[in-house]
mmCIF file with all atom_site columns, C-alpha atoms in Angstrom:
data_model
loop_
_atom_site.group_PDB
_atom_site.id
_atom_site.type_symbol
_atom_site.label_atom_id
_atom_site.label_alt_id
_atom_site.label_comp_id
_atom_site.label_asym_id
_atom_site.label_entity_id
_atom_site.label_seq_id
_atom_site.pdbx_PDB_ins_code
_atom_site.Cartn_x
_atom_site.Cartn_y
_atom_site.Cartn_z
_atom_site.occupancy
_atom_site.B_iso_or_equiv
_atom_site.pdbx_formal_charge
_atom_site.auth_seq_id
_atom_site.auth_comp_id
_atom_site.auth_asym_id
_atom_site.auth_atom_id
_atom_site.pdbx_PDB_model_num
ATOM 1   C CA . MET A 1 1   ? 11.364 -42.699 -0.817  1.00 56.00 ? 1   MET A CA 1
ATOM 2   C CA . ARG A 1 2   ? 13.472 -41.417 2.032   1.00 64.00 ? 2   ARG A CA 1
ATOM 3   C CA . ASN A 1 3   ? 12.358 -37.743 2.018   1.00 58.00 ? 3   ASN A CA 1
ATOM 4   C CA . GLU A 1 4   ? 8.653  -37.644 1.258   1.00 60.00 ? 4   GLU A CA 1
ATOM 5   C CA . ARG A 1 5   ? 8.458  -33.852 1.558   1.00 58.00 ? 5   ARG A CA 1
ATOM 6   C CA . ALA A 1 6   ? 11.506 -32.980 -0.560  1.00 53.00 ? 6   ALA A CA 1
ATOM 7   C CA . ALA A 1 7   ? 9.535  -31.152 -3.247  1.00 59.00 ? 7   ALA A CA 1
ATOM 8   C CA . GLY A 1 8   ? 6.880  -29.814 -0.911  1.00 62.00 ? 8   GLY A CA 1
ATOM 9   C CA . ASP A 1 9   ? 3.373  -30.288 -2.194  1.00 63.00 ? 9   ASP A CA 1
ATOM 10  C CA . SER A 1 10  ? 3.185  -28.827 -5.700  1.00 66.00 ? 10  SER A CA 1
ATOM 11  C CA . ARG A 1 11  ? -0.617 -28.814 -5.536  1.00 65.00 ? 11  ARG A CA 1
ATOM 12  C CA . HIS A 1 12  ? -0.292 -25.907 -3.121  1.00 64.00 ? 12  HIS A CA 1
ATOM 13  C CA . GLY A 1 13  ? 2.145  -23.815 -5.195  1.00 69.00 ? 13  GLY A CA 1
ATOM 14  C CA . ARG A 1 14  ? 0.964  -20.190 -5.498  1.00 67.00 ? 14  ARG A CA 1
ATOM 15  C CA . THR A 1 15  ? 1.323  -17.659 -8.295  1.00 68.00 ? 15  THR A CA 1
ATOM 16  C CA . GLY A 1 16  ? 1.022  -13.879 -8.387  1.00 66.00 ? 16  GLY A CA 1
ATOM 17  C CA . LYS A 1 17  ? -2.720 -14.091 -9.036  1.00 71.00 ? 17  LYS A CA 1
ATOM 18  C CA . ASP A 1 18  ? -3.076 -15.405 -5.479  1.00 77.00 ? 18  ASP A CA 1
ATOM 19  C CA . GLY A 1 19  ? -1.434 -12.332 -3.925  1.00 85.00 ? 19  GLY A CA 1
ATOM 20  C CA . ALA A 1 20  ? -2.968 -9.010  -2.974  1.00 87.00 ? 20  ALA A CA 1
ATOM 21  C CA . PHE A 1 21  ? -1.814 -5.683  -1.555  1.00 89.00 ? 21  PHE A CA 1
ATOM 22  C CA . TYR A 1 22  ? -4.098 -3.656  0.723   1.00 89.00 ? 22  TYR A CA 1
ATOM 23  C CA . ASN A 1 23  ? -4.017 -0.296  2.466   1.00 88.00 ? 23  ASN A CA 1
ATOM 24  C CA . LYS A 1 24  ? -4.328 -0.057  6.259   1.00 89.00 ? 24  LYS A CA 1
ATOM 25  C CA . ASP A 1 25  ? -8.137 -0.161  6.057   1.00 89.00 ? 25  ASP A CA 1
ATOM 26  C CA . GLY A 1 26  ? -8.113 -3.445  4.143   1.00 88.00 ? 26  GLY A CA 1
ATOM 27  C CA . VAL A 1 27  ? -9.033 -1.826  0.820   1.00 86.00 ? 27  VAL A CA 1
ATOM 28  C CA . LEU A 1 28  ? -7.475 -3.720  -2.101  1.00 87.00 ? 28  LEU A CA 1
ATOM 29  C CA . LEU A 1 29  ? -5.024 -1.544  -4.044  1.00 84.00 ? 29  LEU A CA 1
ATOM 30  C CA . ALA A 1 30  ? -6.187 -2.992  -7.339  1.00 77.00 ? 30  ALA A CA 1
ATOM 31  C CA . THR A 1 31  ? -3.736 -1.131  -9.573  1.00 83.00 ? 31  THR A CA 1
ATOM 32  C CA . VAL A 1 32  ? -0.645 -2.641  -7.918  1.00 87.00 ? 32  VAL A CA 1
ATOM 33  C CA . GLU A 1 33  ? 1.054  -4.976  -10.401 1.00 88.00 ? 33  GLU A CA 1
ATOM 34  C CA . GLN A 1 34  ? 3.585  -6.428  -7.964  1.00 90.00 ? 34  GLN A CA 1
ATOM 35  C CA . PHE A 1 35  ? 4.960  -5.937  -4.476  1.00 91.00 ? 35  PHE A CA 1
ATOM 36  C CA . THR A 1 36  ? 8.049  -7.199  -2.699  1.00 94.00 ? 36  THR A CA 1
ATOM 37  C CA . SER A 1 37  ? 9.206  -6.920  0.895   1.00 95.00 ? 37  SER A CA 1
ATOM 38  C CA . ASN A 1 38  ? 12.761 -7.629  2.051   1.00 96.00 ? 38  ASN A CA 1
ATOM 39  C CA . VAL A 1 39  ? 14.692 -7.633  5.283   1.00 96.00 ? 39  VAL A CA 1
ATOM 40  C CA . SER A 1 40  ? 18.402 -6.723  5.375   1.00 96.00 ? 40  SER A CA 1
ATOM 41  C CA . TRP A 1 41  ? 20.553 -7.782  8.302   1.00 95.00 ? 41  TRP A CA 1
ATOM 42  C CA . ASN A 1 42  ? 23.467 -5.652  9.463   1.00 95.00 ? 42  ASN A CA 1
ATOM 43  C CA . ASN A 1 43  ? 25.572 -7.800  11.756  1.00 96.00 ? 43  ASN A CA 1
ATOM 44  C CA . ALA A 1 44  ? 28.490 -6.642  13.858  1.00 96.00 ? 44  ALA A CA 1
ATOM 45  C CA . LYS A 1 45  ? 31.748 -8.495  13.148  1.00 95.00 ? 45  LYS A CA 1
ATOM 46  C CA . TYR A 1 46  ? 34.207 -9.317  15.891  1.00 95.00 ? 46  TYR A CA 1
ATOM 47  C CA . SER A 1 47  ? 37.195 -11.519 16.580  1.00 95.00 ? 47  SER A CA 1
ATOM 48  C CA . VAL A 1 48  ? 38.500 -12.863 19.835  1.00 94.00 ? 48  VAL A CA 1
ATOM 49  C CA . LEU A 1 49  ? 42.021 -13.511 21.036  1.00 96.00 ? 49  LEU A CA 1
ATOM 50  C CA . GLY A 1 50  ? 43.275 -16.970 20.168  1.00 95.00 ? 50  GLY A CA 1
ATOM 51  C CA . ASP A 1 51  ? 40.707 -17.523 17.388  1.00 95.00 ? 51  ASP A CA 1
ATOM 52  C CA . ALA A 1 52  ? 41.634 -16.753 13.770  1.00 95.00 ? 52  ALA A CA 1
ATOM 53  C CA . GLN A 1 53  ? 38.038 -17.012 12.630  1.00 96.00 ? 53  GLN A CA 1
ATOM 54  C CA . GLU A 1 54  ? 35.972 -13.842 12.353  1.00 96.00 ? 54  GLU A CA 1
ATOM 55  C CA . HIS A 1 55  ? 32.500 -13.977 13.924  1.00 95.00 ? 55  HIS A CA 1
ATOM 56  C CA . GLU A 1 56  ? 29.261 -12.002 13.639  1.00 95.00 ? 56  GLU A CA 1
ATOM 57  C CA . THR A 1 57  ? 26.517 -11.174 16.054  1.00 95.00 ? 57  THR A CA 1
ATOM 58  C CA . ALA A 1 58  ? 23.085 -9.800  15.278  1.00 94.00 ? 58  ALA A CA 1
ATOM 59  C CA . ASN A 1 59  ? 23.068 -5.995  15.302  1.00 96.00 ? 59  ASN A CA 1
ATOM 60  C CA . THR A 1 60  ? 20.341 -4.261  13.292  1.00 96.00 ? 60  THR A CA 1
ATOM 61  C CA . PHE A 1 61  ? 17.909 -4.980  10.491  1.00 95.00 ? 61  PHE A CA 1
ATOM 62  C CA . SER A 1 62  ? 15.897 -2.925  8.044   1.00 96.00 ? 62  SER A CA 1
ATOM 63  C CA . VAL A 1 63  ? 12.769 -3.742  6.076   1.00 96.00 ? 63  VAL A CA 1
ATOM 64  C CA . SER A 1 64  ? 11.981 -2.347  2.639   1.00 96.00 ? 64  SER A CA 1
ATOM 65  C CA . LEU A 1 65  ? 8.839  -2.590  0.563   1.00 95.00 ? 65  LEU A CA 1
ATOM 66  C CA . THR A 1 66  ? 8.684  -2.096  -3.210  1.00 94.00 ? 66  THR A CA 1
ATOM 67  C CA . MET A 1 67  ? 5.624  -1.974  -5.423  1.00 92.00 ? 67  MET A CA 1
ATOM 68  C CA . SER A 1 68  ? 4.870  -1.359  -9.061  1.00 91.00 ? 68  SER A CA 1
ATOM 69  C CA . GLN A 1 69  ? 1.605  0.425   -9.735  1.00 89.00 ? 69  GLN A CA 1
ATOM 70  C CA . VAL A 1 70  ? -0.185 0.419   -13.078 1.00 88.00 ? 70  VAL A CA 1
ATOM 71  C CA . VAL A 1 71  ? -1.234 4.020   -13.750 1.00 84.00 ? 71  VAL A CA 1
ATOM 72  C CA . VAL A 1 72  ? -4.855 3.733   -14.847 1.00 77.00 ? 72  VAL A CA 1
ATOM 73  C CA . GLU A 1 73  ? -6.506 6.428   -12.761 1.00 70.00 ? 73  GLU A CA 1
ATOM 74  C CA . ASP A 1 74  ? -5.830 9.258   -10.346 1.00 62.00 ? 74  ASP A CA 1
ATOM 75  C CA . ASP A 1 75  ? -4.976 7.897   -6.947  1.00 76.00 ? 75  ASP A CA 1
ATOM 76  C CA . ALA A 1 76  ? -4.427 9.088   -3.405  1.00 79.00 ? 76  ALA A CA 1
ATOM 77  C CA . PHE A 1 77  ? -0.786 7.926   -3.310  1.00 83.00 ? 77  PHE A CA 1
ATOM 78  C CA . ILE A 1 78  ? 0.509  10.285  -5.967  1.00 88.00 ? 78  ILE A CA 1
ATOM 79  C CA . GLU A 1 79  ? -1.674 13.105  -4.644  1.00 90.00 ? 79  GLU A CA 1
ATOM 80  C CA . GLU A 1 80  ? -0.246 12.641  -1.131  1.00 91.00 ? 80  GLU A CA 1
ATOM 81  C CA . LEU A 1 81  ? 3.300  12.395  -2.492  1.00 92.00 ? 81  LEU A CA 1
ATOM 82  C CA . MET A 1 82  ? 2.993  15.576  -4.567  1.00 93.00 ? 82  MET A CA 1
ATOM 83  C CA . GLU A 1 83  ? 1.461  17.434  -1.621  1.00 95.00 ? 83  GLU A CA 1
ATOM 84  C CA . ALA A 1 84  ? 4.369  16.252  0.543   1.00 95.00 ? 84  ALA A CA 1
ATOM 85  C CA . LEU A 1 85  ? 6.849  17.661  -1.969  1.00 95.00 ? 85  LEU A CA 1
ATOM 86  C CA . GLU A 1 86  ? 5.155  21.052  -1.705  1.00 96.00 ? 86  GLU A CA 1
ATOM 87  C CA . THR A 1 87  ? 4.596  21.108  2.067   1.00 97.00 ? 87  THR A CA 1
ATOM 88  C CA . GLN A 1 88  ? 7.746  19.130  2.976   1.00 96.00 ? 88  GLN A CA 1
ATOM 89  C CA . VAL A 1 89  ? 5.645  17.014  5.355   1.00 96.00 ? 89  VAL A CA 1
ATOM 90  C CA . MET A 1 90  ? 6.345  13.445  4.274   1.00 92.00 ? 90  MET A CA 1
ATOM 91  C CA . PRO A 1 91  ? 3.500  10.924  4.090   1.00 92.00 ? 91  PRO A CA 1
ATOM 92  C CA . VAL A 1 92  ? 3.372  7.789   6.237   1.00 95.00 ? 92  VAL A CA 1
ATOM 93  C CA . TRP A 1 93  ? 1.408  4.724   5.097   1.00 95.00 ? 93  TRP A CA 1
ATOM 94  C CA . ASP A 1 94  ? 0.434  1.313   6.487   1.00 96.00 ? 94  ASP A CA 1
ATOM 95  C CA . PHE A 1 95  ? 0.037  -1.683  4.148   1.00 95.00 ? 95  PHE A CA 1
ATOM 96  C CA . GLN A 1 96  ? -1.031 -5.318  4.225   1.00 94.00 ? 96  GLN A CA 1
ATOM 97  C CA . GLY A 1 97  ? 0.397  -8.006  1.943   1.00 93.00 ? 97  GLY A CA 1
ATOM 98  C CA . SER A 1 98  ? -1.663 -11.150 1.411   1.00 92.00 ? 98  SER A CA 1
ATOM 99  C CA . LEU A 1 99  ? -1.245 -14.541 -0.242  1.00 88.00 ? 99  LEU A CA 1
ATOM 100 C CA . LEU A 1 100 ? -4.286 -16.810 -0.521  1.00 86.00 ? 100 LEU A CA 1
ATOM 101 C CA . GLY A 1 101 ? -3.808 -20.561 -0.205  1.00 82.00 ? 101 GLY A CA 1
ATOM 102 C CA . ARG A 1 102 ? -5.669 -23.172 -2.204  1.00 78.00 ? 102 ARG A CA 1
ATOM 103 C CA . ASN A 1 103 ? -7.499 -24.373 0.905   1.00 78.00 ? 103 ASN A CA 1
ATOM 104 C CA . GLY A 1 104 ? -8.688 -20.908 1.964   1.00 81.00 ? 104 GLY A CA 1
ATOM 105 C CA . SER A 1 105 ? -5.792 -20.255 4.358   1.00 84.00 ? 105 SER A CA 1
ATOM 106 C CA . GLU A 1 106 ? -4.057 -16.902 4.047   1.00 88.00 ? 106 GLU A CA 1
ATOM 107 C CA . GLU A 1 107 ? -0.594 -15.511 4.739   1.00 90.00 ? 107 GLU A CA 1
ATOM 108 C CA . ARG A 1 108 ? -1.021 -11.866 5.743   1.00 93.00 ? 108 ARG A CA 1
ATOM 109 C CA . VAL A 1 109 ? 1.777  -9.505  6.807   1.00 95.00 ? 109 VAL A CA 1
ATOM 110 C CA . ILE A 1 110 ? 1.192  -5.992  8.163   1.00 96.00 ? 110 ILE A CA 1
ATOM 111 C CA . TYR A 1 111 ? 3.707  -3.236  7.300   1.00 96.00 ? 111 TYR A CA 1
ATOM 112 C CA . ARG A 1 112 ? 3.402  -0.112  9.475   1.00 97.00 ? 112 ARG A CA 1
ATOM 113 C CA . GLU A 1 113 ? 4.859  3.390   9.235   1.00 97.00 ? 113 GLU A CA 1
ATOM 114 C CA . CYS A 1 114 ? 6.069  3.056   5.638   1.00 96.00 ? 114 CYS A CA 1
ATOM 115 C CA . ILE A 1 115 ? 7.709  6.157   4.203   1.00 95.00 ? 115 ILE A CA 1
ATOM 116 C CA . PRO A 1 116 ? 9.021  6.815   0.689   1.00 94.00 ? 116 PRO A CA 1
ATOM 117 C CA . SER A 1 117 ? 12.672 5.782   0.417   1.00 95.00 ? 117 SER A CA 1
ATOM 118 C CA . GLY A 1 118 ? 15.114 5.940   -2.453  1.00 93.00 ? 118 GLY A CA 1
ATOM 119 C CA . GLN A 1 119 ? 13.635 6.561   -5.863  1.00 94.00 ? 119 GLN A CA 1
ATOM 120 C CA . VAL A 1 120 ? 9.881  6.917   -6.463  1.00 92.00 ? 120 VAL A CA 1
ATOM 121 C CA . ASP A 1 121 ? 8.534  7.405   -9.992  1.00 92.00 ? 121 ASP A CA 1
ATOM 122 C CA . ILE A 1 122 ? 6.454  10.521  -10.554 1.00 91.00 ? 122 ILE A CA 1
ATOM 123 C CA . GLN A 1 123 ? 5.998  9.728   -14.248 1.00 89.00 ? 123 GLN A CA 1
ATOM 124 C CA . ASN A 1 124 ? 7.498  6.733   -16.041 1.00 86.00 ? 124 ASN A CA 1
ATOM 125 C CA . VAL A 1 125 ? 6.438  6.544   -19.697 1.00 87.00 ? 125 VAL A CA 1
ATOM 126 C CA . THR A 1 126 ? 7.795  4.101   -22.300 1.00 86.00 ? 126 THR A CA 1
ATOM 127 C CA . THR A 1 127 ? 6.517  3.755   -25.863 1.00 88.00 ? 127 THR A CA 1
ATOM 128 C CA . GLY A 1 128 ? 4.470  0.609   -26.343 1.00 85.00 ? 128 GLY A CA 1
ATOM 129 C CA . ASP A 1 129 ? 4.318  -0.294  -22.643 1.00 84.00 ? 129 ASP A CA 1
ATOM 130 C CA . VAL A 1 130 ? 1.707  0.058   -19.928 1.00 86.00 ? 130 VAL A CA 1
ATOM 131 C CA . ILE A 1 131 ? 2.466  3.139   -17.852 1.00 87.00 ? 131 ILE A CA 1
ATOM 132 C CA . LYS A 1 132 ? 3.673  2.162   -14.384 1.00 89.00 ? 132 LYS A CA 1
ATOM 133 C CA . ARG A 1 133 ? 4.871  3.952   -11.298 1.00 90.00 ? 133 ARG A CA 1
ATOM 134 C CA . ASN A 1 134 ? 7.526  2.293   -9.115  1.00 92.00 ? 134 ASN A CA 1
ATOM 135 C CA . TRP A 1 135 ? 7.475  2.955   -5.384  1.00 93.00 ? 135 TRP A CA 1
ATOM 136 C CA . ASN A 1 136 ? 10.116 2.212   -2.735  1.00 95.00 ? 136 ASN A CA 1
ATOM 137 C CA . PHE A 1 137 ? 9.334  2.385   0.965   1.00 96.00 ? 137 PHE A CA 1
ATOM 138 C CA . PHE A 1 138 ? 11.252 2.030   4.194   1.00 97.00 ? 138 PHE A CA 1
ATOM 139 C CA . VAL A 1 139 ? 9.239  0.180   6.842   1.00 97.00 ? 139 VAL A CA 1
ATOM 140 C CA . ASN A 1 140 ? 9.776  1.828   10.230  1.00 97.00 ? 140 ASN A CA 1
ATOM 141 C CA . ARG A 1 141 ? 8.105  -0.819  12.390  1.00 97.00 ? 141 ARG A CA 1
ATOM 142 C CA . ALA A 1 142 ? 8.829  -4.519  12.342  1.00 96.00 ? 142 ALA A CA 1
ATOM 143 C CA . PRO A 1 143 ? 6.429  -6.378  10.030  1.00 97.00 ? 143 PRO A CA 1
ATOM 144 C CA . LYS A 1 144 ? 3.772  -8.363  11.836  1.00 96.00 ? 144 LYS A CA 1
ATOM 145 C CA . LEU A 1 145 ? 2.783  -11.822 10.629  1.00 95.00 ? 145 LEU A CA 1
ATOM 146 C CA . GLN A 1 146 ? -0.973 -11.831 11.077  1.00 93.00 ? 146 GLN A CA 1
ATOM 147 C CA . SER A 1 147 ? -1.732 -15.252 9.562   1.00 90.00 ? 147 SER A CA 1
ATOM 148 C CA . LEU A 1 148 ? 0.191  -18.059 7.894   1.00 87.00 ? 148 LEU A CA 1
ATOM 149 C CA . LEU A 1 149 ? -0.542 -20.314 4.929   1.00 80.00 ? 149 LEU A CA 1
ATOM 150 C CA . GLY A 1 150 ? -1.422 -23.864 5.784   1.00 75.00 ? 150 GLY A CA 1
ATOM 151 C CA . ILE A 1 151 ? -1.744 -26.974 3.662   1.00 69.00 ? 151 ILE A CA 1
ATOM 152 C CA . ASP A 1 152 ? -3.776 -30.062 4.292   1.00 65.00 ? 152 ASP A CA 1
ATOM 153 C CA . ARG A 1 153 ? -1.728 -33.240 3.815   1.00 51.00 ? 153 ARG A CA 1
ATOM 154 C CA . ASP A 1 154 ? -3.571 -36.119 2.173   1.00 48.00 ? 154 ASP A CA 1
#
């Protein structure tokens, strides 16, 4: 076989049960059903004399964080959000996303200065479904990779 690593090592594939979402103090936010973080790049386009091809150079980026929370109990997030709506002092949160590897290694990313952005569910009720609350955050500091997954090759 020419490329022995083409499919990676399927023994180390991870599923959602291996992920976790924590607050800044490392407390597991157990009612979070899923979380996603994304980076969007906003490049500056330019063209130069004598070249018909358009080019781009790195300009800015933004990071967003989305989570879906299963509503099973009262929680500090909704209390802080509702208080912010009354006082008009917006909350700021720090989070940690984690993925546990089969061999005990862990990928952990720190998200700092997260503020509500876009739409946030106050109540989201559908007949026959588990009640969930969707959250969208803008991450105001660059995410920090604290640790990386590793695999042992046999």
